Short mmCIF file of C-alpha atoms and ligand atoms in Angstrom, two decimals:
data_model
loop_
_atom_site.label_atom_id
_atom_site.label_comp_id
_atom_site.label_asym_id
_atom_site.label_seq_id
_atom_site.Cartn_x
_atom_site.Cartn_y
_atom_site.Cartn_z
CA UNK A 575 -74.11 16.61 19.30
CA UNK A 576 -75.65 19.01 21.66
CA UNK A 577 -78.21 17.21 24.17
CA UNK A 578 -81.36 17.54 22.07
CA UNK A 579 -82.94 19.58 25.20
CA UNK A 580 -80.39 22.36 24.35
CA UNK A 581 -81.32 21.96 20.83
CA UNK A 582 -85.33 22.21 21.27
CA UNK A 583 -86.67 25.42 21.46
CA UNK A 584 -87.58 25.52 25.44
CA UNK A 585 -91.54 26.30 24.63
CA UNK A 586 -91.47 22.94 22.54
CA UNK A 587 -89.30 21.39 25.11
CA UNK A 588 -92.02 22.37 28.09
CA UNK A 589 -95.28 22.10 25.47
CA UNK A 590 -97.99 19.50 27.13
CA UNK A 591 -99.00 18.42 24.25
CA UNK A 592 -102.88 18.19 22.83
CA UNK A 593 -104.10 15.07 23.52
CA UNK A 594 -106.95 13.85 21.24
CA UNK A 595 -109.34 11.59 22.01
CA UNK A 596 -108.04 8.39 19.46
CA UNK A 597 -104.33 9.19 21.47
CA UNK A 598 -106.16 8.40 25.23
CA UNK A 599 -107.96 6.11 24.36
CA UNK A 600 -105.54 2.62 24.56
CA UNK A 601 -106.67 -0.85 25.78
CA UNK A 602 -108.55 -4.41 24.63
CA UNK A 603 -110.64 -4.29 21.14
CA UNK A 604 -113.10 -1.83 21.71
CA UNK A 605 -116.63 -1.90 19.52
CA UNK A 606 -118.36 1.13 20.85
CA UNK A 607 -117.10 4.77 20.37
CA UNK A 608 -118.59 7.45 21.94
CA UNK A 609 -115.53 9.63 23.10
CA UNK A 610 -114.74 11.90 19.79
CA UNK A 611 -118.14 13.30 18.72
CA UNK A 612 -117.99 12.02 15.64
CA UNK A 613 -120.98 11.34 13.39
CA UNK A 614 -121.81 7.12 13.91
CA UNK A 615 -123.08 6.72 10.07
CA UNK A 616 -121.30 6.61 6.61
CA UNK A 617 -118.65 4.42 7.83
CA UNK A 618 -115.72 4.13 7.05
CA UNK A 619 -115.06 7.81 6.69
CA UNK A 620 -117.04 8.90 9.79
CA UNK A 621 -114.02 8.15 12.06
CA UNK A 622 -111.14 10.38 13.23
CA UNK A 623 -107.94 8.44 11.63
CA UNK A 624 -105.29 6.62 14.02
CA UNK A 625 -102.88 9.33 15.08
CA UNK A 626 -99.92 7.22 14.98
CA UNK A 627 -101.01 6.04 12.03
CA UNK A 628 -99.51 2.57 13.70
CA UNK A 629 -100.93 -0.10 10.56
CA UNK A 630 -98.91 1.91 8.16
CA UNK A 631 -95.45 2.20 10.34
CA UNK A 632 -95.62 -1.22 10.92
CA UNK A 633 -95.88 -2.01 6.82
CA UNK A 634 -92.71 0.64 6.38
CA UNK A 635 -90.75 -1.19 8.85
CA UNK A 636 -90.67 -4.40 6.71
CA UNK A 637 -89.06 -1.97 4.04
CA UNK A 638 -87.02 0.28 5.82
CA UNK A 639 -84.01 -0.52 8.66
CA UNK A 640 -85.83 1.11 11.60
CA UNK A 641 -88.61 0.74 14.28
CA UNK A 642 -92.03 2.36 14.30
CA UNK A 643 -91.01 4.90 16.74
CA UNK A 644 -87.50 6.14 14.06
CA UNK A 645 -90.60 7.34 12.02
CA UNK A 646 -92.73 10.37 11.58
CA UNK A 647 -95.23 10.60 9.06
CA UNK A 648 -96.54 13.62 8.32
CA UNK A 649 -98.90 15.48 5.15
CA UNK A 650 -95.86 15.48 2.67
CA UNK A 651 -92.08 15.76 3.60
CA UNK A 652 -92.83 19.67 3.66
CA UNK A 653 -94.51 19.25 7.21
CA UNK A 654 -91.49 17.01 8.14
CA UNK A 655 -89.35 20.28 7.26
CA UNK A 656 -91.82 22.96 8.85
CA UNK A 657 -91.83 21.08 11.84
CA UNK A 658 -88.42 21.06 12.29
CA UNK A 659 -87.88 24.63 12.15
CA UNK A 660 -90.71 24.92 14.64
CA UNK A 661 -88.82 22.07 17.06
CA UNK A 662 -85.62 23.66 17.17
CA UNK A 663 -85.23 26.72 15.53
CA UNK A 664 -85.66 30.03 17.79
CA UNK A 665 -87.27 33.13 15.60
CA UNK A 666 -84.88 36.12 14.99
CA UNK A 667 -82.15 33.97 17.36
CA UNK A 668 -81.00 30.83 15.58
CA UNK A 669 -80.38 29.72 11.93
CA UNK A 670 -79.51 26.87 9.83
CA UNK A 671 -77.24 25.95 6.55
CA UNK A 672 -77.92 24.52 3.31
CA UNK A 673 -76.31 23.59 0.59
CA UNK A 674 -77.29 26.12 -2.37
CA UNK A 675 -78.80 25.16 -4.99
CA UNK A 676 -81.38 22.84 -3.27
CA UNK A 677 -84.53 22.11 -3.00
CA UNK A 678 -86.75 25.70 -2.28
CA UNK A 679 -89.17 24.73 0.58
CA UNK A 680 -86.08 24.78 3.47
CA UNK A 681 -85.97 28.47 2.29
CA UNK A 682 -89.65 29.29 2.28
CA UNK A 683 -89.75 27.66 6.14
CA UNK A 684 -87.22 29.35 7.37
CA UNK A 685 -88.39 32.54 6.15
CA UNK A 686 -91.77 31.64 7.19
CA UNK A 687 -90.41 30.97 10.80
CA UNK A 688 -88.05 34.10 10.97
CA UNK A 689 -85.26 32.11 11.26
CA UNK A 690 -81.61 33.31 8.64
CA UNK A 691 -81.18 30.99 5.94
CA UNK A 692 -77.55 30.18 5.40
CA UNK A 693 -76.89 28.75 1.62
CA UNK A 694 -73.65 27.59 1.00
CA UNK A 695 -72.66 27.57 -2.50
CA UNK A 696 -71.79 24.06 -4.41
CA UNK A 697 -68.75 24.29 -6.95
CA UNK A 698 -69.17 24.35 -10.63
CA UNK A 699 -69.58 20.06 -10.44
CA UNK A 700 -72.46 20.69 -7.93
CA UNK A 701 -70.40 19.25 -4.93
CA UNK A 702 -71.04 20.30 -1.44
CA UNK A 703 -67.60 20.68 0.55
CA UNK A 704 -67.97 19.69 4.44
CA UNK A 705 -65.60 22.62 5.54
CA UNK A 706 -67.15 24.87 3.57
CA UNK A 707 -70.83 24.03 5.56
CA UNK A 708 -68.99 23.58 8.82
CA UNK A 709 -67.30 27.10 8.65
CA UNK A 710 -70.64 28.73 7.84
CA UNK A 711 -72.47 26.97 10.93
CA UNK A 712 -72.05 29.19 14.88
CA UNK A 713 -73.79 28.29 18.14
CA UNK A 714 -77.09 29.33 16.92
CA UNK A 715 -76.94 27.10 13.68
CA UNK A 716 -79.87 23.98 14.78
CA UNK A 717 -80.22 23.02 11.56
CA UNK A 718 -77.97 21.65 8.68
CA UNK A 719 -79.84 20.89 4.98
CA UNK A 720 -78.21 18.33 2.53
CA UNK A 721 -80.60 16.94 -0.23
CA UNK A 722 -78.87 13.85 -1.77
CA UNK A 723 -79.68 13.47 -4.81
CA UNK A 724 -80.27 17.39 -4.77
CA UNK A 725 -82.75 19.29 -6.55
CA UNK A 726 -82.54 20.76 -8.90
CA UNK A 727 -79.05 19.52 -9.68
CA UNK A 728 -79.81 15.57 -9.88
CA UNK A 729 -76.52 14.55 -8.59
CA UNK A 730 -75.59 12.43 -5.17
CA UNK A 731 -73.67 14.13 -2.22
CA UNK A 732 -70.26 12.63 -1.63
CA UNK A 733 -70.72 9.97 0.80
CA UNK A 734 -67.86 11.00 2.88
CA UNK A 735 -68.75 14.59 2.90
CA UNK A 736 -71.92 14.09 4.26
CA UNK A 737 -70.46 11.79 6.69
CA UNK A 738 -67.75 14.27 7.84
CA UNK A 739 -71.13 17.02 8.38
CA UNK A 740 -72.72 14.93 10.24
CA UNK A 741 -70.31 13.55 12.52
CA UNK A 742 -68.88 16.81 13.27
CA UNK A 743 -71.97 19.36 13.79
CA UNK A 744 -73.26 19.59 16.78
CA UNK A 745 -77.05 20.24 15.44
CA UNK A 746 -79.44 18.35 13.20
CA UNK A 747 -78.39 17.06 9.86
CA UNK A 748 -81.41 16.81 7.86
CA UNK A 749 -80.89 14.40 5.20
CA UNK A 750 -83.66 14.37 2.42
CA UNK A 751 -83.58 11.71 0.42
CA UNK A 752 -86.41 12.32 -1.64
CA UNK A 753 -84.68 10.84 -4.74
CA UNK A 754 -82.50 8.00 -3.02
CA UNK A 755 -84.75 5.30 -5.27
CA UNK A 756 -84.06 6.81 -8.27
CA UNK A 757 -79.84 6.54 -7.23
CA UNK A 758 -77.48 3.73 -6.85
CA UNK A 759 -76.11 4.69 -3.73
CA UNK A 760 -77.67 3.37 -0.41
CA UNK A 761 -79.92 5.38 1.67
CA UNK A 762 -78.26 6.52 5.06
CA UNK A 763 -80.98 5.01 6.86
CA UNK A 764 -78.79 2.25 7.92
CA UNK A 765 -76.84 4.42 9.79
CA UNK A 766 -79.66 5.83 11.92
CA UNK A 767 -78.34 4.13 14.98
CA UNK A 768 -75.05 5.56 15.02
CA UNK A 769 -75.83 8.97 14.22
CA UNK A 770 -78.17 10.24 16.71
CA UNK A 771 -78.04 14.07 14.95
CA UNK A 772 -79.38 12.91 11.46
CA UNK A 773 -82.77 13.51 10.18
CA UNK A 774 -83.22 11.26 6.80
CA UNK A 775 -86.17 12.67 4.90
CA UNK A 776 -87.80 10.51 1.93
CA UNK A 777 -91.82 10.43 0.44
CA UNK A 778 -94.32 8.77 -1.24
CA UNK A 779 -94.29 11.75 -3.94
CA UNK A 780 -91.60 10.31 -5.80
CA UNK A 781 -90.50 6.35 -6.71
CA UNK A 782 -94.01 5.52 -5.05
CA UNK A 783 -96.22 7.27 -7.76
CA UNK A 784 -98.57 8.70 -4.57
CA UNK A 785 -97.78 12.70 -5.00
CA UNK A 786 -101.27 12.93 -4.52
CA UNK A 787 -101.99 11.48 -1.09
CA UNK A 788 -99.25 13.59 0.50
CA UNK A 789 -97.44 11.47 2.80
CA UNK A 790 -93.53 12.43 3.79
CA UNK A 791 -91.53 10.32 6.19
CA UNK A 792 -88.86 11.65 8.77
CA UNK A 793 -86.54 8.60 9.67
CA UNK A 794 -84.44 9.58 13.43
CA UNK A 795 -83.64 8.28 16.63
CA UNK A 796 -87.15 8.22 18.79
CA UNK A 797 -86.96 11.14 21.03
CA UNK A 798 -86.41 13.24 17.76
CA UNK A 799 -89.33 11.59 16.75
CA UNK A 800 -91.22 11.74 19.79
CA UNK A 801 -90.96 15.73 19.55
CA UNK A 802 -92.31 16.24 16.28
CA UNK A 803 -95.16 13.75 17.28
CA UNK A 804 -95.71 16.41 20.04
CA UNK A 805 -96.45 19.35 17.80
CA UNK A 806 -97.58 17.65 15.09
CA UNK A 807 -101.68 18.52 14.64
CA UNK A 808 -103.52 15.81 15.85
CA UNK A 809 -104.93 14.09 12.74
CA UNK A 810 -102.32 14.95 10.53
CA UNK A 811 -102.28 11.97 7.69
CA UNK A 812 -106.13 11.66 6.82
CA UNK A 813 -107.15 8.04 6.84
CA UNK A 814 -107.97 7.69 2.89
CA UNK A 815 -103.69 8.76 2.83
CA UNK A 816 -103.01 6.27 5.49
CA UNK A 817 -105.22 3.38 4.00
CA UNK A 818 -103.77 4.14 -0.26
CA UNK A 819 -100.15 4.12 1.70
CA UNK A 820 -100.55 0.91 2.85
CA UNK A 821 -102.04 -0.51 -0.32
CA UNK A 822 -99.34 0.90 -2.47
CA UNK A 823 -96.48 -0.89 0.22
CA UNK A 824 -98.34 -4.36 -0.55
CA UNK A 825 -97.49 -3.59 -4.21
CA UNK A 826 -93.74 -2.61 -3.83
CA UNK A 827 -93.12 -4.64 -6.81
CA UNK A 828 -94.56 -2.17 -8.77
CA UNK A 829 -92.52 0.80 -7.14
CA UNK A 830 -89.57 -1.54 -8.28
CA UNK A 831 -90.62 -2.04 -11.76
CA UNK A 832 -91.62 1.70 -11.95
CA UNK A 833 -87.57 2.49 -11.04
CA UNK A 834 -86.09 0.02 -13.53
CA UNK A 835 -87.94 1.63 -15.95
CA UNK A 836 -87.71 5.45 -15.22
CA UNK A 837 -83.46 4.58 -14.79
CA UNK A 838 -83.79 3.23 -18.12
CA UNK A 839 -85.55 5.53 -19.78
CA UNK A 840 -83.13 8.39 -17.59
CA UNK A 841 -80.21 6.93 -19.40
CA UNK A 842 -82.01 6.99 -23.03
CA UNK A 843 -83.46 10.34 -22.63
CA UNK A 844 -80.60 12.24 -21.04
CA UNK A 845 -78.17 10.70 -24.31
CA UNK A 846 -81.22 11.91 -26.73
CA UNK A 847 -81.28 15.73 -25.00
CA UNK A 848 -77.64 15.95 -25.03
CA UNK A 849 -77.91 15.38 -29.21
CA UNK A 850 -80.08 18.32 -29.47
CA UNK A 851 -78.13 21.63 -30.81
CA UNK A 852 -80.17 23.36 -28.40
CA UNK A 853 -77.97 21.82 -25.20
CA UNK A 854 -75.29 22.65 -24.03
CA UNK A 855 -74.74 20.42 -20.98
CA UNK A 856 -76.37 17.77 -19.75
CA UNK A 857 -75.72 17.09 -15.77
CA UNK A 858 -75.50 13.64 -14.43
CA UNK A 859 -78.28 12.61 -12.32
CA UNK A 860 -78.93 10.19 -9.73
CA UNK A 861 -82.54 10.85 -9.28
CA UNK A 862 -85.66 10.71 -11.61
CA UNK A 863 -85.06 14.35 -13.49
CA UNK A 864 -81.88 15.63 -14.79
CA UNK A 865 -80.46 19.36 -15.24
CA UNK A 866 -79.60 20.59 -18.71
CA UNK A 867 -77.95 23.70 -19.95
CA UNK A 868 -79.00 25.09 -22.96
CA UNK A 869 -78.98 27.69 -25.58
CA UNK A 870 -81.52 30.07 -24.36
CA UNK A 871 -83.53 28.56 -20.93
CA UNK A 872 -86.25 31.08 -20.80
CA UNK A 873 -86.79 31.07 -24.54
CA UNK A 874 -87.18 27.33 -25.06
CA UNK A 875 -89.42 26.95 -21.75
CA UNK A 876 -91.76 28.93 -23.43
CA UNK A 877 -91.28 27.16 -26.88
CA UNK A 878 -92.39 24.27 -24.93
CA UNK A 879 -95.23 25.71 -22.89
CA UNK A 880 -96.90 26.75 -26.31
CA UNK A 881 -95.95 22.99 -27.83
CA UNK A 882 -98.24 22.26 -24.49
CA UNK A 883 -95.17 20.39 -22.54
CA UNK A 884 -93.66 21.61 -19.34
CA UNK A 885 -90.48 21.46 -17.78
CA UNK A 886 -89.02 23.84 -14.71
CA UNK A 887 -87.32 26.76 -15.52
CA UNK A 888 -84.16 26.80 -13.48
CA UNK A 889 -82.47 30.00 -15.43
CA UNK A 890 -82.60 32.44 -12.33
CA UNK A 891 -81.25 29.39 -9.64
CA UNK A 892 -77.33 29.86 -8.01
CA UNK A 893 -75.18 28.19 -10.46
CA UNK A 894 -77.98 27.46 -13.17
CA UNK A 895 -78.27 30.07 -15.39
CA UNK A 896 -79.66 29.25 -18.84
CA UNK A 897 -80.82 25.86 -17.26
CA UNK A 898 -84.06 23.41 -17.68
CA UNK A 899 -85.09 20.78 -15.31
CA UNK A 900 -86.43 17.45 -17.12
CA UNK A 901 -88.63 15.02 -15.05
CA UNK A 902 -88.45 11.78 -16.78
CA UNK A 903 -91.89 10.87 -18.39
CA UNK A 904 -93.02 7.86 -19.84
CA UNK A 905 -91.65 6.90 -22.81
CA UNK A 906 -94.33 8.80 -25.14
CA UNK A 907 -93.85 11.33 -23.16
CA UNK A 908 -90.08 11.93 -23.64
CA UNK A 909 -90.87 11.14 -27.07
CA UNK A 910 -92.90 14.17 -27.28
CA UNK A 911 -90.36 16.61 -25.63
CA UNK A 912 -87.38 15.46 -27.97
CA UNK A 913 -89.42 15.52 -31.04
CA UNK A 914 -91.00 19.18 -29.77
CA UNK A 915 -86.97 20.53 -29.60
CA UNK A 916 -85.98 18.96 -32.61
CA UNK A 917 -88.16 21.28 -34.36
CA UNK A 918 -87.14 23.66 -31.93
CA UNK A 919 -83.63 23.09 -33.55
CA UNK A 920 -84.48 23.04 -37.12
CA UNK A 921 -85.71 26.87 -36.36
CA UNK A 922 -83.32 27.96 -34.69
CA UNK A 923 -79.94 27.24 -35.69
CA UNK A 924 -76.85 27.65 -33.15
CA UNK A 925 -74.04 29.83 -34.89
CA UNK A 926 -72.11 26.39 -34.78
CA UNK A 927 -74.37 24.18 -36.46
N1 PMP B 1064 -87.69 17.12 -0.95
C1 PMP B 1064 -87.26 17.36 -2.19
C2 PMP B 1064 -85.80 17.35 -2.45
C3 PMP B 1064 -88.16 17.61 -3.22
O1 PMP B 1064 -87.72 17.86 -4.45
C4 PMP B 1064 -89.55 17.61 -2.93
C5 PMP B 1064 -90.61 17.90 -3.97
N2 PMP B 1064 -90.27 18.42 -5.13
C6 PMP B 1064 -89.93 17.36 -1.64
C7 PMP B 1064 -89.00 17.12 -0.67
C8 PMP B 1064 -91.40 17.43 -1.26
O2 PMP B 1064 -91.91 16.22 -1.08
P1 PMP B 1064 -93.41 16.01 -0.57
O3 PMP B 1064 -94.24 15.86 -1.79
O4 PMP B 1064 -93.27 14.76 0.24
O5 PMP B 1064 -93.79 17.19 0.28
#
């Protein structure tokens, strides 16, 4: 790896950060607060929320292999991935690879921040090849995108080619692991330590049923994480976020029971869409949605919209043409797509059947 000071873009590496009021502030229990303007009535709410959000690292790290300062918390993953391209990644100089299909938001940021998006394409089993990314990285490539389980493919990244990436690139390997609940291969977090280029990504939108707070985590060594915590805005995870968070971590057991079930239910719907004569292919998956070719993508997506169920419309995505993505519902709810594409079926026969 590149010393991260060669990495950082030198602006970031020279920025004196802003420093708020709740960050300056350090010492014994303190019971009167007059440094931050705030309002002093309609407590709790009236107050700024802790920067660090320090209550709510401590709760991750009796979950996750790392130490408060390995994580970033920020308002979804998407400001773990903005922020990255604004850490490291020079406008109309440097660039970064991904693997392609993925998930859309590396493209939007990079576009965003004037900075040329490098997809590499997976082969026709949705496999990334290490060479392949390697060969399409140069001197100005800061950034390296794998999504494991990917999106919108489902499937887990060979182990050993991500492995091979990220020992041999001399940049970031961002690592999100969005899905990694949903899959029954082990999160790379336990290699943190020994791979001081790798960026793991994961979020409360998924396996912890809390899309609506927005709260992503970036998992690295600290002085990654002490440079997004430099350009990070101030207050960036609201205190109502910060407070649910650490609510939903005392009920893990129910993030557990919630993954049994949606792996169940995976398996049972998956084997039910792959009966329809509407499919043609159903992809394996590793995370809590699955890809499915079928007869006519764009014509059953809006069968379904007018049956009042939606899925995503992958037709026009590299290497999934004619294909539908399926989050897996609750069981009523799955119940309600396959019975919606049965009669789907019965009206439209398939020259086979
Ligand atoms: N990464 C992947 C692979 C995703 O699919 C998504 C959301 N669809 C995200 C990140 C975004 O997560 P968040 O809600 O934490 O911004």
């Amino acid at each position: 790896m590149k010393s991260l000071q060669a990495l950082t873009r030198p602006n970031v590496w020279n920025l004196k950060p802003y420093s708020s009021a709740r960050d300056e502030y350090h010492g014994s229990a303190a019971s009167i607060f007059l440094d931050a303007n705030e309002n002093p009535y309609n407590t709790p709410n009236n107050r700024y929320p802790d920067p660090m959000q320090h209550e709510l690292k401590r709760e991750l790290t009796h979950i996750k292999p790392v130490a408060p300062e390995q994580i970033f918390l920020g308002n979804g993953s998407d400001e773990a991935i903005d922020l990255l391209f604004r850490a490291f990644c020079e406008p109309q100089t440097d660039n970064v690879v991904a693997i392609d299909p993925t998930y859309g938001m590396y493209r939007v940021c990079a576009d965003l921040n004037n900075v040329e998006y490098r997809p590499v394409l997976l082969d026709d089993a949705f496999r990334c090849s290490a060479d392949r990314l390697l060969a399409a990285t140069d001197g100005h490539t800061k950034l390296l995108f794998l999504c494991s389980p990917n999106n919108p493919t489902g499937n887990e990244l060979s182990r050993q080619e991500v492995l091979r990436v990220i020992n041999a690139f001399d940049g970031i390997v961002v690592l999100d692991e969005a899905y990694n609940d949903f899959s029954d291969t082990p999160s790379l977090l336990a290699e943190l330590d020994s791979h001081p280029n790798l960026v793991v990504l994961q979020t409360f939108s998924k396996a912890y049923g809390c899309a609506g707070i927005r709260l992503g985590m970036a998992f690295a060594a600290a002085e990654i994480i002490a440079l997004l915590n430099k350009i990070k805005y101030p207050y960036n995870v609201n205190s109502l976020t910060q407070q649910r968070a650490v609510e939903m971590l005392h009920r893990y057991y129910e993030i557990e029971r919630w993954v049994k079930l949606l792996k169940e239910e995976r398996t049972s719907l998956m084997k039910r869409f792959a009966a329809l004569a509407c499919t043609a292919t159903v992809y394996p998956s590793d995370a809590n949605f699955f890809l499915a070719k079928v007869s006519d993508a764009v014509a059953i997506y809006a069968y379904l919209v007018s049956e009042g169920i939606i899925v995503r419309n992958r037709h026009t995505v590299s290497l999934c043409g004619n294909c539908l993505r399926i989050t897996v519902g609750t069981p009523s709810e799955n119940e309600g797509l396959i019975l919606a594409l049965q009669k789907y079926d019965e009206h439209h026969p398939t020259p086979s059947a």
